[in-house]
Coordinates of C-alpha atoms in Angstrom, one line a residue:
X196 CA -0.1 0.0 0.0
X197 CA 2.8 2.3 0.7
X198 CA 4.4 1.6 -2.7
X199 CA 0.9 2.3 -4.3
X200 CA 0.6 5.6 -2.5
X201 CA 4.2 6.5 -3.5
X202 CA 3.6 5.6 -7.1
X203 CA 0.3 7.5 -7.2
X204 CA 2.1 10.6 -5.6
X205 CA 4.8 10.2 -8.2
X206 CA 2.4 9.9 -11.0
X207 CA 0.5 13.1 -9.9
X208 CA 3.8 15.0 -9.7
X209 CA 4.8 13.7 -13.2
X210 CA 1.3 14.8 -14.5
X211 CA 1.6 18.2 -12.9
X212 CA 5.1 18.6 -14.4
X213 CA 3.9 17.6 -17.8
X214 CA 0.8 20.0 -17.6
X215 CA 3.0 22.9 -16.5
X216 CA 5.3 22.1 -19.5
X217 CA 2.4 22.0 -21.7
X218 CA 0.9 25.2 -20.4
X219 CA 4.4 26.8 -21.0
X220 CA 4.4 25.6 -24.5
X221 CA 1.0 26.8 -25.2
X222 CA 1.7 30.2 -23.6
X223 CA 4.8 30.5 -25.5
X224 CA 3.0 29.6 -28.9
X225 CA 0.3 32.2 -28.2
X226 CA 3.0 34.7 -27.3
X227 CA 4.9 33.9 -30.5
X228 CA 1.6 34.1 -32.5
X229 CA 0.7 37.5 -30.9
X230 CA 4.3 38.7 -31.6
X231 CA 4.1 37.6 -35.2
X232 CA 0.7 39.4 -35.8
X233 CA 2.0 42.5 -34.3
X234 CA 5.1 42.4 -36.5
X235 CA 3.1 41.8 -39.5
X236 CA 0.8 44.7 -38.6
X237 CA 3.7 47.1 -37.9
X238 CA 5.3 46.0 -41.3
X239 CA 1.9 46.8 -43.0
X240 CA 1.7 50.0 -41.3
X241 CA 5.3 51.1 -42.3
X242 CA 4.5 50.1 -46.1
X243 CA 1.4 52.0 -46.1
X244 CA 3.2 55.0 -44.6
X245 CA 6.0 54.7 -47.2
X246 CA 3.2 54.6 -50.0
X247 CA 1.6 57.7 -48.4
X248 CA 4.9 59.6 -48.3
X249 CA 5.7 58.6 -52.0
X250 CA 2.2 59.7 -53.0
X251 CA 2.5 63.1 -51.2
X252 CA 5.9 63.7 -52.9
X253 CA 4.4 62.6 -56.2
X254 CA 1.7 65.2 -55.8
X255 CA 4.1 67.9 -54.8
X256 CA 6.3 67.2 -57.8
X257 CA 3.3 67.3 -60.1
X258 CA 2.3 70.7 -58.5
X259 CA 5.9 72.1 -59.0
X260 CA 5.9 70.8 -62.5
X261 CA 2.5 72.5 -63.2
X262 CA 3.7 75.7 -61.9
X263 CA 6.9 75.7 -63.7
X264 CA 5.0 75.0 -66.9
X265 CA 2.6 77.7 -66.2
X266 CA 5.5 80.3 -65.5
X267 CA 7.2 79.2 -68.7
X268 CA 4.0 79.7 -70.5
X269 CA 3.4 83.2 -68.9
X270 CA 7.0 84.1 -69.6
X271 CA 6.6 83.2 -73.3
X272 CA 3.4 85.2 -73.5
X273 CA 5.1 88.2 -71.8
X274 CA 8.1 88.1 -74.2
X275 CA 5.8 87.8 -77.2
X276 CA 3.9 90.8 -75.9
X277 CA 7.2 92.7 -75.4
X278 CA 8.4 91.8 -78.9
X279 CA 5.1 92.7 -80.5
X280 CA 5.3 96.1 -78.9
X281 CA 6.8 98.8 -81.2
X282 CA 8.6 101.4 -79.1
X283 CA 9.3 103.7 -82.0
X284 CA 5.6 104.3 -82.7
X285 CA 4.8 105.2 -78.9
X286 CA 7.2 108.0 -78.2
X287 CA 5.1 109.1 -75.2
X288 CA 4.5 106.6 -72.4
X289 CA 0.8 105.6 -72.2
X290 CA -0.1 103.2 -69.5
X291 CA -3.1 102.0 -71.7
X292 CA -1.1 101.2 -74.7
X293 CA 1.9 99.8 -72.7
X294 CA 0.0 97.7 -70.3
X295 CA 0.8 94.1 -70.6
X296 CA -2.0 91.6 -71.2
X297 CA -1.4 90.3 -67.7
X298 CA 1.3 90.4 -65.1
X299 CA 4.0 87.7 -64.9
X300 CA 4.0 85.6 -61.8
X301 CA 5.4 87.4 -58.8
X302 CA 5.7 90.7 -60.5
X303 CA 3.9 93.9 -60.0
X304 CA 2.5 95.9 -62.9
X305 CA 3.5 99.2 -61.5
X306 CA 7.1 98.0 -61.2
X307 CA 7.2 97.1 -64.9
X308 CA 5.6 100.5 -65.9
X309 CA 8.1 102.4 -63.8
X310 CA 10.9 100.3 -65.0
X311 CA 10.0 100.7 -68.5
X312 CA 9.6 104.6 -68.1
X313 CA 13.3 104.5 -66.6
X314 CA 14.6 102.3 -69.5
X315 CA 12.9 104.7 -72.1
X316 CA 14.4 107.7 -70.5
X317 CA 17.8 106.1 -70.4
X318 CA 17.6 105.0 -74.0
X319 CA 16.3 108.4 -75.1
X320 CA 19.1 110.2 -73.3
X321 CA 21.7 107.8 -74.9
X322 CA 20.3 108.3 -78.4
X323 CA 19.9 112.2 -77.7
X324 CA 23.7 112.2 -76.6
X325 CA 24.8 110.2 -79.5
X326 CA 23.0 112.5 -81.9
X327 CA 24.5 115.6 -80.2
X328 CA 27.9 114.2 -80.1
X329 CA 27.7 113.3 -83.8
X330 CA 26.4 116.6 -84.9
X331 CA 28.2 118.8 -82.7
X332 CA 32.0 118.5 -82.7
X333 CA 33.8 118.1 -79.2
X334 CA 35.8 120.8 -78.0

């Protein structure tokens, strides 16, 4: 009987050891599964964030390209307007005749009008002085 009790006690202890090992294995498997799921979720979030950043950068690049193209077109139109203007016919400065069809990006119309007046005055003075110096001998 004593041997039987000892063997039952030993069997119970062995069962408890096996159960605790099984519980540890189950807990470890659950923890590994949870960690794997978290890792996959995190990598998915990182991929989505990377895609979002790439999309935002692409949109910024497209906006910059649109603005550059718009500025180029505006500059071409402005240069065509300047070329089509004949400064010989318009000796007097007239804001109505000299007004550009629109203002180039980032520029002020008044600045261009005043700059144009200054350029005309300088050019007129240079031409006037050249004429005087050619007609009147120095001395």
